[in-house]
PDB file of C-alpha atoms and ligand atoms in Angstrom:
ATOM      1  CA  MET A   5       0.000   0.000   0.000  1.00 88.00           C
ATOM      2  CA  PRO A   6       1.364   3.483  -0.826  1.00 96.00           C
ATOM      3  CA  LYS A   7       1.855   5.731   2.181  1.00 98.00           C
ATOM      4  CA  THR A   8      -0.901   8.162   2.998  1.00 98.00           C
ATOM      5  CA  LEU A   9      -0.216  11.897   3.097  1.00 98.00           C
ATOM      6  CA  PHE A  10      -0.285  11.810   6.880  1.00 98.00           C
ATOM      7  CA  GLN A  11       2.037   8.797   7.049  1.00 98.00           C
ATOM      8  CA  LYS A  12       4.538  10.817   5.023  1.00 98.00           C
ATOM      9  CA  ILE A  13       4.177  13.686   7.519  1.00 98.00           C
ATOM     10  CA  CYS A  14       4.540  11.287  10.461  1.00 98.00           C
ATOM     11  CA  ASP A  15       7.681   9.850   8.859  1.00 98.00           C
ATOM     12  CA  ARG A  16       8.967  13.389   8.161  1.00 98.00           C
ATOM     13  CA  GLU A  17       9.015  12.774   4.422  1.00 98.00           C
ATOM     14  CA  LEU A  18       6.767  15.820   3.998  1.00 98.00           C
ATOM     15  CA  PRO A  19       7.081  19.035   6.015  1.00 98.00           C
ATOM     16  CA  ALA A  20       4.629  19.989   8.744  1.00 98.00           C
ATOM     17  CA  SER A  21       4.671  21.936  11.993  1.00 98.00           C
ATOM     18  CA  ILE A  22       4.868  18.997  14.364  1.00 98.00           C
ATOM     19  CA  VAL A  23       4.061  19.905  17.958  1.00 98.00           C
ATOM     20  CA  TYR A  24       4.059  16.440  19.533  1.00 98.00           C
ATOM     21  CA  GLU A  25       4.972  12.880  18.698  1.00 98.00           C
ATOM     22  CA  ASP A  26       5.289   9.549  20.425  1.00 98.00           C
ATOM     23  CA  GLU A  27       5.480   5.937  19.313  1.00 98.00           C
ATOM     24  CA  HIS A  28       1.750   5.829  18.555  1.00 98.00           C
ATOM     25  CA  CYS A  29       0.845   9.217  17.081  1.00 98.00           C
ATOM     26  CA  VAL A  30       1.911  12.604  15.794  1.00 98.00           C
ATOM     27  CA  ALA A  31       0.245  16.024  16.197  1.00 98.00           C
ATOM     28  CA  PHE A  32       0.865  18.849  13.760  1.00 98.00           C
ATOM     29  CA  LYS A  33      -0.712  22.133  12.723  1.00 98.00           C
ATOM     30  CA  ASP A  34      -3.463  21.984  10.119  1.00 98.00           C
ATOM     31  CA  ILE A  35      -2.392  23.581   6.845  1.00 98.00           C
ATOM     32  CA  HIS A  36      -5.772  25.363   6.590  1.00 98.00           C
ATOM     33  CA  PRO A  37      -6.484  26.370  10.194  1.00 98.00           C
ATOM     34  CA  GLY A  38     -10.092  26.981  11.096  1.00 97.00           C
ATOM     35  CA  ALA A  39      -9.171  28.565  14.415  1.00 97.00           C
ATOM     36  CA  PRO A  40      -6.075  30.113  16.017  1.00 98.00           C
ATOM     37  CA  VAL A  41      -5.271  26.649  17.345  1.00 98.00           C
ATOM     38  CA  HIS A  42      -5.967  23.858  14.872  1.00 98.00           C
ATOM     39  CA  LEU A  43      -4.013  20.655  15.316  1.00 98.00           C
ATOM     40  CA  LEU A  44      -4.383  17.307  13.643  1.00 99.00           C
ATOM     41  CA  LEU A  45      -3.692  14.345  15.899  1.00 99.00           C
ATOM     42  CA  VAL A  46      -2.859  11.350  13.740  1.00 98.00           C
ATOM     43  CA  PRO A  47      -2.112   7.752  14.696  1.00 98.00           C
ATOM     44  CA  ARG A  48       0.951   6.330  13.012  1.00 98.00           C
ATOM     45  CA  LYS A  49      -1.207   3.345  12.077  1.00 98.00           C
ATOM     46  CA  PRO A  50      -2.900   4.276   8.778  1.00 98.00           C
ATOM     47  CA  ILE A  51      -6.516   3.504   9.666  1.00 98.00           C
ATOM     48  CA  PRO A  52      -8.599   5.215   6.951  1.00 98.00           C
ATOM     49  CA  LYS A  53     -11.465   6.355   9.171  1.00 98.00           C
ATOM     50  CA  LEU A  54     -13.119   5.866  12.535  1.00 98.00           C
ATOM     51  CA  SER A  55     -15.621   3.368  11.189  1.00 98.00           C
ATOM     52  CA  ASP A  56     -12.712   1.186  10.069  1.00 98.00           C
ATOM     53  CA  CYS A  57     -11.413   0.863  13.624  1.00 98.00           C
ATOM     54  CA  ALA A  58     -11.462  -2.567  15.211  1.00 98.00           C
ATOM     55  CA  PRO A  59     -11.561  -3.690  18.831  1.00 98.00           C
ATOM     56  CA  GLU A  60      -7.772  -3.947  18.704  1.00 98.00           C
ATOM     57  CA  ASP A  61      -7.669  -0.160  18.189  1.00 98.00           C
ATOM     58  CA  GLN A  62      -9.422   0.598  21.477  1.00 98.00           C
ATOM     59  CA  THR A  63      -6.225   1.430  23.350  1.00 98.00           C
ATOM     60  CA  LEU A  64      -4.970   3.602  20.508  1.00 98.00           C
ATOM     61  CA  LEU A  65      -8.241   5.538  20.344  1.00 98.00           C
ATOM     62  CA  GLY A  66      -8.143   6.061  24.090  1.00 98.00           C
ATOM     63  CA  HIS A  67      -4.572   7.287  23.833  1.00 98.00           C
ATOM     64  CA  LEU A  68      -5.566   9.880  21.236  1.00 98.00           C
ATOM     65  CA  LEU A  69      -8.541  11.115  23.260  1.00 98.00           C
ATOM     66  CA  LEU A  70      -6.526  11.381  26.450  1.00 98.00           C
ATOM     67  CA  LEU A  71      -3.818  13.304  24.631  1.00 98.00           C
ATOM     68  CA  ALA A  72      -6.182  15.857  23.108  1.00 98.00           C
ATOM     69  CA  PRO A  73      -6.730  17.973  26.259  1.00 98.00           C
ATOM     70  CA  LYS A  74      -3.026  17.948  27.016  1.00 98.00           C
ATOM     71  CA  LEU A  75      -2.175  19.214  23.551  1.00 98.00           C
ATOM     72  CA  ALA A  76      -4.968  21.805  23.680  1.00 98.00           C
ATOM     73  CA  SER A  77      -3.633  23.032  27.008  1.00 98.00           C
ATOM     74  CA  GLN A  78      -0.065  23.154  25.682  1.00 98.00           C
ATOM     75  CA  GLN A  79      -1.344  25.303  22.814  1.00 98.00           C
ATOM     76  CA  GLY A  80      -2.928  27.759  25.249  1.00 98.00           C
ATOM     77  CA  CYS A  81      -6.563  26.697  24.872  1.00 97.00           C
ATOM     78  CA  GLY A  82      -7.037  26.033  28.550  1.00 91.00           C
ATOM     79  CA  ASP A  83     -10.266  24.170  29.081  1.00 94.00           C
ATOM     80  CA  ALA A  84     -12.011  25.480  25.930  1.00 97.00           C
ATOM     81  CA  PHE A  85     -11.352  23.419  22.849  1.00 98.00           C
ATOM     82  CA  ARG A  86     -13.145  21.132  20.424  1.00 98.00           C
ATOM     83  CA  VAL A  87     -12.173  17.681  19.220  1.00 98.00           C
ATOM     84  CA  ALA A  88     -13.729  16.839  15.861  1.00 98.00           C
ATOM     85  CA  LEU A  89     -13.445  13.733  13.751  1.00 98.00           C
ATOM     86  CA  ASN A  90     -14.939  13.673  10.265  1.00 98.00           C
ATOM     87  CA  ASN A  91     -15.941  10.207   9.100  1.00 98.00           C
ATOM     88  CA  GLY A  92     -16.607   9.803   5.391  1.00 98.00           C
ATOM     89  CA  VAL A  93     -16.908  12.164   2.452  1.00 98.00           C
ATOM     90  CA  GLY A  94     -20.422  13.233   3.444  1.00 97.00           C
ATOM     91  CA  ALA A  95     -19.116  14.415   6.803  1.00 97.00           C
ATOM     92  CA  GLY A  96     -16.292  16.394   5.259  1.00 96.00           C
ATOM     93  CA  GLN A  97     -13.451  13.898   5.495  1.00 98.00           C
ATOM     94  CA  SER A  98     -10.881  14.666   2.819  1.00 98.00           C
ATOM     95  CA  VAL A  99      -7.806  12.783   4.043  1.00 98.00           C
ATOM     96  CA  PHE A 100      -8.403   9.072   4.537  1.00 98.00           C
ATOM     97  CA  HIS A 101      -6.011   8.541   7.384  1.00 98.00           C
ATOM     98  CA  LEU A 102      -7.758   8.794  10.746  1.00 98.00           C
ATOM     99  CA  HIS A 103      -7.195  12.151  12.451  1.00 98.00           C
ATOM    100  CA  LEU A 104      -8.654  14.178  15.268  1.00 98.00           C
ATOM    101  CA  HIS A 105      -9.016  17.906  14.754  1.00 98.00           C
ATOM    102  CA  ILE A 106      -8.221  19.892  17.913  1.00 98.00           C
ATOM    103  CA  LEU A 107      -9.573  23.418  17.622  1.00 98.00           C
ATOM    104  CA  GLY A 108      -9.435  26.335  20.006  1.00 98.00           C
ATOM    105  CA  GLY A 109      -8.192  29.826  20.663  1.00 97.00           C
ATOM    106  CA  ARG A 110     -11.502  31.513  19.851  1.00 97.00           C
ATOM    107  CA  PRO A 111     -15.153  31.061  20.846  1.00 96.00           C
ATOM    108  CA  LEU A 112     -16.491  27.993  19.040  1.00 96.00           C
ATOM    109  CA  LYS A 113     -20.107  27.894  17.955  1.00 95.00           C
ATOM    110  CA  TRP A 114     -22.330  24.859  17.896  1.00 96.00           C
ATOM    111  CA  PRO A 115     -23.436  23.128  15.740  1.00 93.00           C
ATOM    112  CA  PRO A 116     -20.649  23.312  13.168  1.00 88.00           C
ATOM    113  CA  GLY A 117     -21.670  23.644   9.518  1.00 75.00           C
TER     114      GLY A 117
HETATM  115  P1  DGP B 283     -10.648  16.242   7.004  1.00 73.59           P
HETATM  116  O1  DGP B 283     -11.382  17.149   6.057  1.00 73.59           O
HETATM  117  O2  DGP B 283     -11.397  15.997   8.310  1.00 73.59           O
HETATM  118  O3  DGP B 283     -10.206  14.973   6.318  1.00 73.59           O
HETATM  119  O4  DGP B 283      -9.355  17.058   7.430  1.00 73.59           O
HETATM  120  C1  DGP B 283      -8.177  17.042   6.695  1.00 73.59           C
HETATM  121  C2  DGP B 283      -7.373  18.205   7.158  1.00 73.59           C
HETATM  122  O5  DGP B 283      -6.043  18.010   6.733  1.00 73.59           O
HETATM  123  C3  DGP B 283      -7.809  19.550   6.586  1.00 73.59           C
HETATM  124  O6  DGP B 283      -8.257  20.398   7.653  1.00 73.59           O
HETATM  125  C4  DGP B 283      -6.573  20.123   5.933  1.00 73.59           C
HETATM  126  C5  DGP B 283      -5.470  19.249   6.454  1.00 73.59           C
HETATM  127  N1  DGP B 283      -4.413  19.003   5.531  1.00 73.59           N
HETATM  128  C6  DGP B 283      -4.546  18.503   4.268  1.00 73.59           C
HETATM  129  N2  DGP B 283      -3.342  18.379   3.690  1.00 73.59           N
HETATM  130  C7  DGP B 283      -2.432  18.789   4.619  1.00 73.59           C
HETATM  131  C8  DGP B 283      -1.008  18.876   4.607  1.00 73.59           C
HETATM  132  O7  DGP B 283      -0.319  18.546   3.643  1.00 73.59           O
HETATM  133  N3  DGP B 283      -0.428  19.364   5.731  1.00 73.59           N
HETATM  134  C9  DGP B 283      -1.156  19.720   6.825  1.00 73.59           C
HETATM  135  N4  DGP B 283      -0.469  20.194   7.878  1.00 73.59           N
HETATM  136  N5  DGP B 283      -2.485  19.638   6.874  1.00 73.59           N
HETATM  137  C10 DGP B 283      -3.108  19.174   5.774  1.00 73.59           C
END
């Protein structure tokens, strides 16, 4: 399988503003930020989308969710941030490598468009 765009970023084959990485995931700034803070938190494992996750991914998904508030806090969002995950074209997913959006740094309205 060819590497996904985000795998290439995780492997530092493509440039990105990486703010965090560990053995399981990488977080970097979104190229088209929708808020002053807009990170993408990406597992190194190239799962296309949330609905492709299997029971074996439970620990990985928990790791990502537990990291999100820490990264938001590190970026200065305090306790006010949003975690969004688009699943499928109809929900706005454009990169088919699982990723959490972490948004903050401004008031966030609900519901999103
Ligand atoms: P989604 O639409 O949920 O699949 O989000 C994909 C996000 O990925 C979108 O907000 C823009 C971002 N993105 C796409 N290509 C690149 C890239 O090459 N670098 C970075 N940093 N972000 C990218």
